[in-house]
XYZ file of C-alpha atoms in Angstrom:
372
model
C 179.605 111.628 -21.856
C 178.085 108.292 -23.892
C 181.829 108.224 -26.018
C 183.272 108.436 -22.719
C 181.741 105.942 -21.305
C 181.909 104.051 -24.317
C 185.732 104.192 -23.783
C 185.706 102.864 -20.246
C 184.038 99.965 -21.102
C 186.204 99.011 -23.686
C 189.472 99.919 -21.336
C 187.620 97.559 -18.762
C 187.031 94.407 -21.152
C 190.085 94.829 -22.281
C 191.894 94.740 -18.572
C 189.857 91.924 -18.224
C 191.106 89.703 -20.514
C 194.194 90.541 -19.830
C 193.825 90.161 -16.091
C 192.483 86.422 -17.410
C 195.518 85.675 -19.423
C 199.370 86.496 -19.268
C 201.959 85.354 -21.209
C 205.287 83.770 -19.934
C 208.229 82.895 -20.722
C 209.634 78.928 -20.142
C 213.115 78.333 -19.615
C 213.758 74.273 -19.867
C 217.259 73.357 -20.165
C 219.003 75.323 -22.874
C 215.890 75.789 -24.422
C 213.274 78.990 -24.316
C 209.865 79.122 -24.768
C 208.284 82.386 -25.370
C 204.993 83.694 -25.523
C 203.126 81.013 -23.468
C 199.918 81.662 -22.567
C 198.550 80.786 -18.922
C 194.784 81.267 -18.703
C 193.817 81.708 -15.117
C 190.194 80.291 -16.040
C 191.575 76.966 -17.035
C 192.630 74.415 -14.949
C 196.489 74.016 -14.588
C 196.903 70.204 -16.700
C 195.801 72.288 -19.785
C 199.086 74.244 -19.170
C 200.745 71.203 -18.045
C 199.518 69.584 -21.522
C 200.972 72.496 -23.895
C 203.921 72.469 -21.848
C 204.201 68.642 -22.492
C 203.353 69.491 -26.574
C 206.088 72.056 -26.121
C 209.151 69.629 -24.374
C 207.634 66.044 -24.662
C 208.140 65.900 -20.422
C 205.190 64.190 -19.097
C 202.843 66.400 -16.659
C 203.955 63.800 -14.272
C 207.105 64.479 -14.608
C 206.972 68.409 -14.653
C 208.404 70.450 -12.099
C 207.351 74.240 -12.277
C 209.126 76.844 -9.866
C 205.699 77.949 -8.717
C 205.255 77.033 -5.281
C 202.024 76.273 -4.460
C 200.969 74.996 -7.941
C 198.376 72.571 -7.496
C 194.726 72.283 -9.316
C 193.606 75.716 -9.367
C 195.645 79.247 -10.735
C 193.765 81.153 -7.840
C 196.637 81.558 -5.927
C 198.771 83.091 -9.024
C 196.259 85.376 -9.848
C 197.662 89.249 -10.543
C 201.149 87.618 -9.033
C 202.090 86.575 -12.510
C 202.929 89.301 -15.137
C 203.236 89.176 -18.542
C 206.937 88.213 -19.963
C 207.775 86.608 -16.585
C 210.450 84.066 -16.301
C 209.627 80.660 -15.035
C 211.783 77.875 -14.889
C 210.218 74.005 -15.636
C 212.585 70.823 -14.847
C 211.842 67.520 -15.924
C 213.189 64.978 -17.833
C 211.530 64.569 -21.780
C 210.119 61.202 -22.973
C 212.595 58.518 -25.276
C 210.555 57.858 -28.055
C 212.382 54.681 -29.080
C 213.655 54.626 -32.796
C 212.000 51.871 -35.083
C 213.367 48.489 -34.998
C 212.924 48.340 -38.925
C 213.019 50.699 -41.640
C 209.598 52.094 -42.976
C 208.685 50.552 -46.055
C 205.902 52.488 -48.097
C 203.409 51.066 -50.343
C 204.457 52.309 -53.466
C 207.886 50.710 -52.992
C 206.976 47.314 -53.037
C 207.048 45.371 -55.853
C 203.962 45.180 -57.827
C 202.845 41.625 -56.261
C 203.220 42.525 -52.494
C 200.827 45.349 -53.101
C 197.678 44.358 -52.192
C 195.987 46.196 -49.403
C 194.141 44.252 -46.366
C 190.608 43.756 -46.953
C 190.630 45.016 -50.330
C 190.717 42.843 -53.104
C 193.419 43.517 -56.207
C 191.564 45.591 -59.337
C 190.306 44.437 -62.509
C 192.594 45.326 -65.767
C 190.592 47.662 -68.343
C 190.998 45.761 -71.440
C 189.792 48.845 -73.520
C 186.451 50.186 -72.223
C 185.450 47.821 -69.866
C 185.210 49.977 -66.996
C 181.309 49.341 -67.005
C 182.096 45.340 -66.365
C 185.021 45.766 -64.318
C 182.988 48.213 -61.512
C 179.688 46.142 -61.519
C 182.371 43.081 -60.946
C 183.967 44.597 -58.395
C 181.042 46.132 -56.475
C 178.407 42.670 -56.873
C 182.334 40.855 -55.313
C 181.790 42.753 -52.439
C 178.121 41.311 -51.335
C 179.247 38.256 -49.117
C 176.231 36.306 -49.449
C 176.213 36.734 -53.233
C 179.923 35.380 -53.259
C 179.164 32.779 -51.217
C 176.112 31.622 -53.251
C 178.809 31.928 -56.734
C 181.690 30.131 -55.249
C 178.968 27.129 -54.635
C 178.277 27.089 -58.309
C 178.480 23.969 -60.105
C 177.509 23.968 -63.724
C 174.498 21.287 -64.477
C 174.623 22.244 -68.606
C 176.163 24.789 -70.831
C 173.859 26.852 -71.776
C 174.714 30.864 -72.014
C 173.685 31.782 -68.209
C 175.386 28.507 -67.004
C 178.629 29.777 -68.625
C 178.485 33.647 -67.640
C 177.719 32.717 -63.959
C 180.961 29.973 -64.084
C 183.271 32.435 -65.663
C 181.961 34.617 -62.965
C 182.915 32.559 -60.023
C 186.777 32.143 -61.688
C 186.800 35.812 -61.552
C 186.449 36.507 -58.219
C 188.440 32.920 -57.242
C 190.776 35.021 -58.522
C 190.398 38.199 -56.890
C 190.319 36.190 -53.175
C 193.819 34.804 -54.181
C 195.821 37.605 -56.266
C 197.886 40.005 -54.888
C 198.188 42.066 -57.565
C 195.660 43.231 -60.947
C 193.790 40.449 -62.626
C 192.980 40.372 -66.582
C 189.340 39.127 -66.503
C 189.913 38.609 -70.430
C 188.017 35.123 -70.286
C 185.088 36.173 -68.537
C 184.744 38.995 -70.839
C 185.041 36.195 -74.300
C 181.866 34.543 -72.648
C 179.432 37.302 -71.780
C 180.474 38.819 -75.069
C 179.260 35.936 -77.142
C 175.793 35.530 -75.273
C 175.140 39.507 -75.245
C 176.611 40.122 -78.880
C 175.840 44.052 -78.568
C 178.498 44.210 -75.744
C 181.150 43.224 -78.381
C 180.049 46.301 -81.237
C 183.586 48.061 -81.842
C 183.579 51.974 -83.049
C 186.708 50.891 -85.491
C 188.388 47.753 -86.170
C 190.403 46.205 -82.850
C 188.557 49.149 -81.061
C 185.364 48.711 -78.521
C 182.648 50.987 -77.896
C 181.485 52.541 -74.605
C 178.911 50.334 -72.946
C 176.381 51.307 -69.998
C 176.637 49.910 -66.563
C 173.512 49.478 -66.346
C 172.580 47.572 -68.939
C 175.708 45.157 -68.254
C 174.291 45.052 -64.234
C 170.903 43.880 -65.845
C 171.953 41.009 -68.132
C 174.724 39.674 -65.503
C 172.005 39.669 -62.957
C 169.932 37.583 -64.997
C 172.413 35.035 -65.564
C 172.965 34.492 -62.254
C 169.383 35.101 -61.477
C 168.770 31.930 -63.474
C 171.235 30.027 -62.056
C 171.900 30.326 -58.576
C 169.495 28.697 -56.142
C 167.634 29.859 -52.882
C 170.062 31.020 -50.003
C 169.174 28.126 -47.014
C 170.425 28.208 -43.344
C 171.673 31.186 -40.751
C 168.580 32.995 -41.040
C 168.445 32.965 -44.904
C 164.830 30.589 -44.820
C 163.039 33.708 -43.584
C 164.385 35.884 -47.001
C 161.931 36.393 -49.558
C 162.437 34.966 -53.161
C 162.795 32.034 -55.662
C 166.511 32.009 -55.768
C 169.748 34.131 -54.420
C 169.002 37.468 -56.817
C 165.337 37.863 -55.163
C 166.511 37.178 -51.465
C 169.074 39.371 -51.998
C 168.208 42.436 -53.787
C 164.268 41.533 -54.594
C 161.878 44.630 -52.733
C 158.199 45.451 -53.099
C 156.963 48.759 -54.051
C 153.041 49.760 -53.533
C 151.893 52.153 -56.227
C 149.121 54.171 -55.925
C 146.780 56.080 -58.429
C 144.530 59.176 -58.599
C 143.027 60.185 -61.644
C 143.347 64.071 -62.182
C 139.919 64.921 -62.528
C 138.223 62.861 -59.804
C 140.427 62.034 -56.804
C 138.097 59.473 -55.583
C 138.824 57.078 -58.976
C 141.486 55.151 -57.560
C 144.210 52.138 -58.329
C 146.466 50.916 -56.257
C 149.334 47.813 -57.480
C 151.895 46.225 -55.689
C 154.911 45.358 -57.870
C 158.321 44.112 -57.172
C 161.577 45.515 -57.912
C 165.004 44.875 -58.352
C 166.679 48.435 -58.852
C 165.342 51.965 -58.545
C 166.060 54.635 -61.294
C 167.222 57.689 -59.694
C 166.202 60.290 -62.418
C 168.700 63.814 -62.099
C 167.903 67.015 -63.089
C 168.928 70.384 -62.095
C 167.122 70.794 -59.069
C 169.003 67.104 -57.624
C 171.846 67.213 -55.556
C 171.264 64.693 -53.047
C 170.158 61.067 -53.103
C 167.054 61.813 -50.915
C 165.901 64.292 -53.701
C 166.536 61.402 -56.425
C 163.660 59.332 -54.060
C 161.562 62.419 -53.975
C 161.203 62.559 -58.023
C 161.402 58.698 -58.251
C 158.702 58.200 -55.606
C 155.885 60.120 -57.766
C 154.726 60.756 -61.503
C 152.262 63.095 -63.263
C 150.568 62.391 -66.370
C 150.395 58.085 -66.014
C 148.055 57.177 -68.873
C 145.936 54.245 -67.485
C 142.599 52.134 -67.677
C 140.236 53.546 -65.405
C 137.820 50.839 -64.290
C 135.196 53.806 -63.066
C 134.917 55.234 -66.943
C 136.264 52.044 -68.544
C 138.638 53.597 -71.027
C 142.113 54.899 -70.299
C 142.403 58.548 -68.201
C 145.188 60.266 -66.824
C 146.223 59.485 -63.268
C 149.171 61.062 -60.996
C 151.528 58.009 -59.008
C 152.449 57.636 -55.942
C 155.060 55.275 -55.051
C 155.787 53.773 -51.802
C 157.989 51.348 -50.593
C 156.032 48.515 -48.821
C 159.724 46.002 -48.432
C 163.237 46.834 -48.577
C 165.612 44.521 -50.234
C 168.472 43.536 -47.977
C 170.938 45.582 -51.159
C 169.254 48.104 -52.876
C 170.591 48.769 -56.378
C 170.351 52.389 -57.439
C 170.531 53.549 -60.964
C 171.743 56.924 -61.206
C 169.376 57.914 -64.886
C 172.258 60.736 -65.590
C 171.371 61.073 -69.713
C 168.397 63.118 -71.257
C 167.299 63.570 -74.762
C 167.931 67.067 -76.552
C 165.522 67.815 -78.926
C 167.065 70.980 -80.491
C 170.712 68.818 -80.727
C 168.418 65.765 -81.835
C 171.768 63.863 -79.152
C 171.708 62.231 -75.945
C 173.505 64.344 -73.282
C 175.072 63.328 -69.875
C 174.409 65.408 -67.065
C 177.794 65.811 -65.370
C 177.355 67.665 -61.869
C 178.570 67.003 -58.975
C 176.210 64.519 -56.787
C 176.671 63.575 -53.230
C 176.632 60.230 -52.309
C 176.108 58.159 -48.972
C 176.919 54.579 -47.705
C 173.280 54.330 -45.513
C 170.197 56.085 -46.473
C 167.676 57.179 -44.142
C 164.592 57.214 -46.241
C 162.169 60.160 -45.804
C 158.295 59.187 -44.282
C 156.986 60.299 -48.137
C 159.613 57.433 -49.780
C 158.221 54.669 -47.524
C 155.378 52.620 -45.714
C 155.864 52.299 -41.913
C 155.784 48.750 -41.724
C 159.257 48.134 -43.236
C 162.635 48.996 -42.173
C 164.107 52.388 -43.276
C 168.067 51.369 -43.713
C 169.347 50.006 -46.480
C 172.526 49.334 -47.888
C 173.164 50.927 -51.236
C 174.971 49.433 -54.504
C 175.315 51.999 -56.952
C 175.188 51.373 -60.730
């Protein structure tokens, strides 16, 4: 009896759908279209919409021999049979044929290929991938390409020189339409940061790190470029355009590990945070997570007045308006006695909503994020 039964239902559900659905046949002109499914459920513009995906006729223009035909299938229902013939007039839609001939990107010559809104790249003049992406990404700050183009040399010392070769760089960029050799810009920060020049074999650079390029261009321009003034720029915090711009303020506190009421807490500034990666990371929120606290911080305690061992916990008390992030992707291995780069796969994002453990509730929680 239960098997059955157990067979009715399933001969029922399955009437049922079909009782919901049949499939016709459309006859348009010379043309047939088979196997088109009316669902009685729906209302009658979603068949009136794959009919138009089918034939291109408007649903205005549609004229179904199915009298009575108007917002509802009701009328149709168990009248309709599967494989039936119905017969659609209407005229299709002109799509009207291009005036000129499409013209793609790669076609053009090289100087009529620059994209809208993006600026022409950088050539690699051997390993200089680390300049030519910190170039390209700092170019892309509007207030910090404002504050360059203003730049007018007072002396000619090694900051004064980096920061002007800077601004004829991205001059450059605004007007080019096609890839720019930054080859003098690249003579002057070489000679004031000799180890950027080292060459693995004669007429042959070395690798350098992004990082530590990001840190020594920032302080040229650090020490030349003034305070930001006017359309809300008074209110920014800082000495000159690097501090308004990417300047934040971290609150660090303290506990000693063997007496939690021994505590220090410092407030420091900071320009960048140091993401640190290891196998457990795969998201930038994790990267905050093991940035955010240490274990182990050998300190002067002011309770036993000789150094202890505390745990930190960092917080951030103000965002910087760009927050530069410094993915730490080497490690030492001891066995190898070699520095490795960890080389999986990270995701990134654009905005970052911090978590309540990263920050303190008095500052915003967006950011926008420059990655070095």
């Amino acid at each position: 009896n239960k098997v059955f039964k157990d067979n009715q239902k399933k001969t029922y559900l399955k009437d049922r759908k079909m009782a919901e659905t049949v499939k016709v046949e459309i006859k348009w002109g010379n043309k047939v279209f088979k196997d088109v499914e009316i669902n009685f459920k729906e209302h009658p513009d979603v068949f009136r919409a794959h009919l138009y995906s089918l034939t291109q006729v408007p649903p205005a223009n549609q004229k179904l021999m199915l009298r009575g035909l108007t917002d509802s299938w009701a009328p149709f229902v168990g009248k309709i049979k599967n494989g039936q013939k119905i017969l659609l007039t209407g005229t299709a839609e002109q799509v009207a044929a291009p005036t000129q001939a499409v013209v793609f990107l790669e076609d053009l010559p090289p100087e009529q290929q620059a994209v809208a809104d993006f600026p022409p790249g950088l050539l690699n003049i051997g390993n200089t991938c680390y300049m030519n992406a910190s170039l390209q990404c700092l170019y892309a700050i509007p207030e910090l390409r404002e504050a360059v183009e203003k730049f007018t040399p007072k002396d000619s010392d090694e900051h004064s020189k980096i920061t002007n070769s800077a601004r004829a760089v991205w001059k450059k960029l605004a007007a080019a339409k096609a890839t720019i050799e930054p080859d003098e810009f690249l003579d002057t920060f070489r000679e004031a940061n000799p180890r950027f020049a080292e060459q693995v074999k004669p007429g042959i650079y070395a690798q350098q790190d992004a990082d530590e390029f990001w840190q020594a261009f920032m302080q040229s321009l650090s020490n030349k470029l003034p305070k930001l003034t006017g359309h809300g720029k008074d209110n920014m915090t800082g000495d000159n355009a690097i501090e308004q711009l990417f300047s934040g303020e971290m609150e660090e506190e303290y506990i000693r590990a063997d007496d939690a009421t021994d505590k220090v807490v410092k407030t420091n500034n900071f320009k960048k945070l140091s993401c640190n990666i290891d196998a457990s990371v795969k998201h930038l929120s994790e990267c905050f997570a093991l940035t955010m606290k240490e274990n182990g911080v050998d300190l002067f305690s002011p309770v036993l007045g000789q150094p202890s061992i505390y745990n930190r916990t960092s917080r951030i008390k103000r965002l910087p308006l760009y927050m530069t992030l410094q993915f730490v992707r080497f490690f030492w291995k001891k066995k190898e006695n070699v520095k490795a780069k960890i080389t999986r796969v990270r995701s990134r994002v654009t905005i970052c909503n911090l978590s309540p453990d990263c920050y303190i509730p008095i500052c915003s929680r967006y950011v926008r994020l420059l990655y070095s």
